[in-house]
Amino acid sequence: MAAKRSNLTLDDRSRRLLKALVERFIHDAQPVGSRTLSRDSGLELSPATVRNVMSDLEEMGLVAAPHTSAGRVPTVKGYRLFIDTLLKVQPLSRVEVEQLRENLQTGEEFNPQSIISTASSLLSGITNMAGVVTLPRRDHSEIRHLEFVPLSEGRVLAILVFSDHEVQNRILHVEREYSPSELQQASNYLSSLFAGRGLMDVRQRLLGELSRTREDMNETMRAAVEMAGKVFSNSEEEDYVMAGQVNLMSFKELSDVDKLRQLFEAFTTKRDILHLLDQCVSADGVQIFIGEESGYKVLDECSVVTAPYEIDDHVVGVLGVIGPTRMAYDRVIPIVDVTARLLGAALNSRE
Amino acid sequence: MAAKRSNLTLDDRSRRLLKALVERFIHDAQPVGSRTLSRDSGLELSPATVRNVMSDLEEMGLVAAPHTSAGRVPTVKGYRLFIDTLLKVQPLSRVEVEQLRENLQTGEEFNPQSIISTASSLLSGITNMAGVVTLPRRDHSEIRHLEFVPLSEGRVLAILVFSDHEVQNRILHVEREYSPSELQQASNYLSSLFAGRGLMDVRQRLLGELSRTREDMNETMRAAVEMAGKVFSNSEEEDYVMAGQVNLMSFKELSDVDKLRQLFEAFTTKRDILHLLDQCVSADGVQIFIGEESGYKVLDECSVVTAPYEIDDHVVGVLGVIGPTRMAYDRVIPIVDVTARLLGAALNSRE
DNA sequence: CTTGGCACTCGGCCGGCGAGAGTGCTAATG
DNA sequence: CATTAGCACTCTCGCCGGCCGAGTGCCAAG
């Protein structure tokens, strides 16, 4: 008895029971009792025995009873153990993978923005939960083109084209008016200087260029460098695209309107969610936060499954799924995993 | 008696009572009874008399009783009458208007997109309901600049700058490769042709240009016209920006999670809402849909208050507020009205 | 260690009850 | 004849008690 309870050393029978319990609970969202468990655990055990085991599991903090005479429910710790050691992931079928790939390779319009948002929609659509994808960090994206267009009164529009066809517009404030031809020159000069280089590289190079504003540079070149400085100083703020929030309203664990409101507020505020997602870029593969583990109380009843995605072998962002703690991890995990890979591939494909 | 009931001819007393009832109900969301009404209608009437009047109003379909022994509640027809003939709008104070104006004139970054979304946030923030602003139609916006940037493999990036600093990017598919200088030429040619002209004007002109592809045009010019054709054929799809949906979750008339879900689905689908908003561009000033009047059953419990906004004396979009039928119309109406004017002004200000 | 048996404990589901709020009707009043 | 007071009636809501079913904990037997 004392031996069995010795931390984390769980005999096979208990583990199978826990597994059965979690699976059952995930399936029908109700506390599961000893009778049910003794039936479909696969083991030949009477309800009474199951009760004893349950009692042990409860003492270990793996399951909990909502009230005296309800069945048991997994705790966060229980889910954790389940996911880490008991879960058998269901790999996606070839067909499913192909469908995902097709949907992401929209063919015609190659537009990173829209690929990102289809990814988000796909995640939410397949899982019936909320999908989220952070916009890729562009530190390592190569620059294809830099162009300036004159606007009125000391404003210049800078257009930045990356090699993956992402286009960014920024408006600069400059001291004097520049003629179109001047801007043209500047644009040519900078494009030749930066084309094919990564953003981080460019920033560094620019720093050097700015410091030694040599006399052999003509006025236009100096202006060009200065404007470039403004363009690239703009550290872009992080952001994410979310889809399928409404799906979360169907779960009865979130039927409390007030809880729901707080959750949705967190989604629109974005700050906390971004923080959380940021933690996942460093992680190697799929990462899972169960309930309170995330550290944000609005997510107490939710789990978050994430995976980083890569462009050119650099991790540039994270995608994932947000849903109730009680989610089909065996399906969700591979979905998130595969989608991350496919998104990376899709964003790479026209290098 | 018969005389009193004669359609729509409501004696002064009944009207004041109806007014009091609606105001009271808007204020505290509960059916209001004869006792309360006789107290704060301002008239010296006993509850019994009030009851008689209520009975008449009910027969006319202006109020309804949720059940036998509850007070009365305004019907849609009742609200309509209230708004059309009884409501005394509360004009905004000078300070409030100034605050709105300041918030919209973000000074620094003049960016239509961000102005639109602050407008939406302001609407939702002040009213504690959901704010919505359609993106401006650009039919009459003047074009300031048109630029082409070569991308890989038969793709050209077209950049379209409007006089209000709105920038749009479109990717074109072209048959052959164009050299940067060719594109430069094309861009110059088209800019000179179109700069300062409205989009509709440009479209028309382009049609003529396309039809008579004369021999005196060189190859580059022909290509330019062709590409321009592609740029301007893209009829941009309509869209809107919404803010403060979460606010709607606090209203107890929308506390049913399922109703709420349908409402939010309509918000993300956008189609129906866009349809509804479209109907308001033609309207002259503030327009109000009460409950079922909108024709969309998800909005049955909601009212929508809208006003079109103008740039350069052309109506280009609509903004408004969505909330429960029971909203403080006397405040919301002027807010929507003023915001529409201010948004127009803000988008105009740097012609 | 496992199991069957048994008492016990909860939550959920009526059905009844009383209070409160508000109505409709009628008869009295100015 | 409109207004009012009075009164019976209706309906909601919250509360209590009882009952059922599900499930537990414990104990004693296998």
JSON list of N, CA, C and O in Angstrom, two decimals, chain A residues 166-186:
[
{"chain": "A", "resi": 166, "resn": "GLU", "atom": "N", "xyz": [5.50, 38.84, -49.15]},
{"chain": "A", "resi": 166, "resn": "GLU", "atom": "CA", "xyz": [4.90, 39.71, -48.15]},
{"chain": "A", "resi": 166, "resn": "GLU", "atom": "C", "xyz": [5.24, 41.14, -48.51]},
{"chain": "A", "resi": 166, "resn": "GLU", "atom": "O", "xyz": [6.37, 41.46, -48.86]},
{"chain": "A", "resi": 167, "resn": "VAL", "atom": "N", "xyz": [4.24, 41.99, -48.44]},
{"chain": "A", "resi": 167, "resn": "VAL", "atom": "CA", "xyz": [4.45, 43.39, -48.76]},
{"chain": "A", "resi": 167, "resn": "VAL", "atom": "C", "xyz": [4.09, 44.23, -47.55]},
{"chain": "A", "resi": 167, "resn": "VAL", "atom": "O", "xyz": [3.04, 44.04, -46.95]},
{"chain": "A", "resi": 168, "resn": "GLN", "atom": "N", "xyz": [4.99, 45.12, -47.15]},
{"chain": "A", "resi": 168, "resn": "GLN", "atom": "CA", "xyz": [4.66, 46.00, -46.04]},
{"chain": "A", "resi": 168, "resn": "GLN", "atom": "C", "xyz": [4.79, 47.45, -46.46]},
{"chain": "A", "resi": 168, "resn": "GLN", "atom": "O", "xyz": [5.71, 47.83, -47.17]},
{"chain": "A", "resi": 169, "resn": "ASN", "atom": "N", "xyz": [3.84, 48.26, -45.99]},
{"chain": "A", "resi": 169, "resn": "ASN", "atom": "CA", "xyz": [3.88, 49.68, -46.30]},
{"chain": "A", "resi": 169, "resn": "ASN", "atom": "C", "xyz": [4.15, 50.46, -45.02]},
{"chain": "A", "resi": 169, "resn": "ASN", "atom": "O", "xyz": [3.56, 50.17, -43.99]},
{"chain": "A", "resi": 170, "resn": "ARG", "atom": "N", "xyz": [5.03, 51.43, -45.10]},
{"chain": "A", "resi": 170, "resn": "ARG", "atom": "CA", "xyz": [5.24, 52.28, -43.94]},
{"chain": "A", "resi": 170, "resn": "ARG", "atom": "C", "xyz": [5.33, 53.73, -44.40]},
{"chain": "A", "resi": 170, "resn": "ARG", "atom": "O", "xyz": [5.90, 54.01, -45.46]},
{"chain": "A", "resi": 171, "resn": "ILE", "atom": "N", "xyz": [4.78, 54.58, -43.61]},
{"chain": "A", "resi": 171, "resn": "ILE", "atom": "CA", "xyz": [4.83, 56.00, -43.96]},
{"chain": "A", "resi": 171, "resn": "ILE", "atom": "C", "xyz": [5.93, 56.67, -43.14]},
{"chain": "A", "resi": 171, "resn": "ILE", "atom": "O", "xyz": [5.97, 56.54, -41.91]},
{"chain": "A", "resi": 172, "resn": "LEU", "atom": "N", "xyz": [6.83, 57.37, -43.81]},
{"chain": "A", "resi": 172, "resn": "LEU", "atom": "CA", "xyz": [7.93, 58.03, -43.14]},
{"chain": "A", "resi": 172, "resn": "LEU", "atom": "C", "xyz": [7.69, 59.53, -43.13]},
{"chain": "A", "resi": 172, "resn": "LEU", "atom": "O", "xyz": [7.11, 60.08, -44.06]},
{"chain": "A", "resi": 173, "resn": "HIS", "atom": "N", "xyz": [8.19, 60.17, -42.10]},
{"chain": "A", "resi": 173, "resn": "HIS", "atom": "CA", "xyz": [8.14, 61.63, -42.06]},
{"chain": "A", "resi": 173, "resn": "HIS", "atom": "C", "xyz": [9.55, 62.14, -42.32]},
{"chain": "A", "resi": 173, "resn": "HIS", "atom": "O", "xyz": [10.49, 61.75, -41.63]},
{"chain": "A", "resi": 174, "resn": "VAL", "atom": "N", "xyz": [9.69, 62.96, -43.33]},
{"chain": "A", "resi": 174, "resn": "VAL", "atom": "CA", "xyz": [11.02, 63.46, -43.68]},
{"chain": "A", "resi": 174, "resn": "VAL", "atom": "C", "xyz": [11.02, 64.99, -43.64]},
{"chain": "A", "resi": 174, "resn": "VAL", "atom": "O", "xyz": [9.98, 65.61, -43.73]},
{"chain": "A", "resi": 175, "resn": "GLU", "atom": "N", "xyz": [12.23, 65.54, -43.51]},
{"chain": "A", "resi": 175, "resn": "GLU", "atom": "CA", "xyz": [12.32, 67.00, -43.31]},
{"chain": "A", "resi": 175, "resn": "GLU", "atom": "C", "xyz": [12.01, 67.76, -44.59]},
{"chain": "A", "resi": 175, "resn": "GLU", "atom": "O", "xyz": [11.28, 68.73, -44.58]},
{"chain": "A", "resi": 176, "resn": "ARG", "atom": "N", "xyz": [12.59, 67.30, -45.67]},
{"chain": "A", "resi": 176, "resn": "ARG", "atom": "CA", "xyz": [12.36, 68.08, -46.88]},
{"chain": "A", "resi": 176, "resn": "ARG", "atom": "C", "xyz": [11.65, 67.24, -47.94]},
{"chain": "A", "resi": 176, "resn": "ARG", "atom": "O", "xyz": [11.50, 66.03, -47.79]},
{"chain": "A", "resi": 177, "resn": "GLU", "atom": "N", "xyz": [11.22, 67.92, -48.99]},
{"chain": "A", "resi": 177, "resn": "GLU", "atom": "CA", "xyz": [10.58, 67.22, -50.09]},
{"chain": "A", "resi": 177, "resn": "GLU", "atom": "C", "xyz": [11.63, 66.50, -50.91]},
{"chain": "A", "resi": 177, "resn": "GLU", "atom": "O", "xyz": [12.75, 67.00, -51.10]},
{"chain": "A", "resi": 178, "resn": "TYR", "atom": "N", "xyz": [11.28, 65.35, -51.39]},
{"chain": "A", "resi": 178, "resn": "TYR", "atom": "CA", "xyz": [12.19, 64.66, -52.32]},
{"chain": "A", "resi": 178, "resn": "TYR", "atom": "C", "xyz": [11.49, 64.52, -53.65]},
{"chain": "A", "resi": 178, "resn": "TYR", "atom": "O", "xyz": [10.30, 64.23, -53.72]},
{"chain": "A", "resi": 179, "resn": "SER", "atom": "N", "xyz": [12.24, 64.71, -54.69]},
{"chain": "A", "resi": 179, "resn": "SER", "atom": "CA", "xyz": [11.65, 64.55, -56.02]},
{"chain": "A", "resi": 179, "resn": "SER", "atom": "C", "xyz": [11.53, 63.06, -56.31]},
{"chain": "A", "resi": 179, "resn": "SER", "atom": "O", "xyz": [12.29, 62.25, -55.77]},
{"chain": "A", "resi": 180, "resn": "PRO", "atom": "N", "xyz": [10.59, 62.70, -57.18]},
{"chain": "A", "resi": 180, "resn": "PRO", "atom": "CA", "xyz": [10.44, 61.30, -57.56]},
{"chain": "A", "resi": 180, "resn": "PRO", "atom": "C", "xyz": [11.75, 60.68, -58.02]},
{"chain": "A", "resi": 180, "resn": "PRO", "atom": "O", "xyz": [12.06, 59.54, -57.65]},
{"chain": "A", "resi": 181, "resn": "SER", "atom": "N", "xyz": [12.53, 61.43, -58.77]},
{"chain": "A", "resi": 181, "resn": "SER", "atom": "CA", "xyz": [13.76, 60.83, -59.30]},
{"chain": "A", "resi": 181, "resn": "SER", "atom": "C", "xyz": [14.76, 60.58, -58.18]},
{"chain": "A", "resi": 181, "resn": "SER", "atom": "O", "xyz": [15.49, 59.59, -58.17]},
{"chain": "A", "resi": 182, "resn": "GLU", "atom": "N", "xyz": [14.79, 61.48, -57.22]},
{"chain": "A", "resi": 182, "resn": "GLU", "atom": "CA", "xyz": [15.66, 61.27, -56.06]},
{"chain": "A", "resi": 182, "resn": "GLU", "atom": "C", "xyz": [15.29, 59.98, -55.34]},
{"chain": "A", "resi": 182, "resn": "GLU", "atom": "O", "xyz": [16.13, 59.15, -55.01]},
{"chain": "A", "resi": 183, "resn": "LEU", "atom": "N", "xyz": [13.99, 59.86, -55.11]},
{"chain": "A", "resi": 183, "resn": "LEU", "atom": "CA", "xyz": [13.50, 58.68, -54.41]},
{"chain": "A", "resi": 183, "resn": "LEU", "atom": "C", "xyz": [13.82, 57.43, -55.22]},
{"chain": "A", "resi": 183, "resn": "LEU", "atom": "O", "xyz": [14.14, 56.37, -54.67]},
{"chain": "A", "resi": 184, "resn": "GLN", "atom": "N", "xyz": [13.69, 57.58, -56.52]},
{"chain": "A", "resi": 184, "resn": "GLN", "atom": "CA", "xyz": [13.99, 56.45, -57.40]},
{"chain": "A", "resi": 184, "resn": "GLN", "atom": "C", "xyz": [15.44, 56.01, -57.21]},
{"chain": "A", "resi": 184, "resn": "GLN", "atom": "O", "xyz": [15.74, 54.83, -57.03]},
{"chain": "A", "resi": 185, "resn": "GLN", "atom": "N", "xyz": [16.30, 57.00, -57.20]},
{"chain": "A", "resi": 185, "resn": "GLN", "atom": "CA", "xyz": [17.73, 56.72, -57.00]},
{"chain": "A", "resi": 185, "resn": "GLN", "atom": "C", "xyz": [17.95, 56.02, -55.67]},
{"chain": "A", "resi": 185, "resn": "GLN", "atom": "O", "xyz": [18.65, 55.02, -55.58]},
{"chain": "A", "resi": 186, "resn": "ALA", "atom": "N", "xyz": [17.34, 56.59, -54.63]},
{"chain": "A", "resi": 186, "resn": "ALA", "atom": "CA", "xyz": [17.50, 56.03, -53.29]},
{"chain": "A", "resi": 186, "resn": "ALA", "atom": "C", "xyz": [17.05, 54.58, -53.27]},
{"chain": "A", "resi": 186, "resn": "ALA", "atom": "O", "xyz": [17.71, 53.69, -52.73]}
]
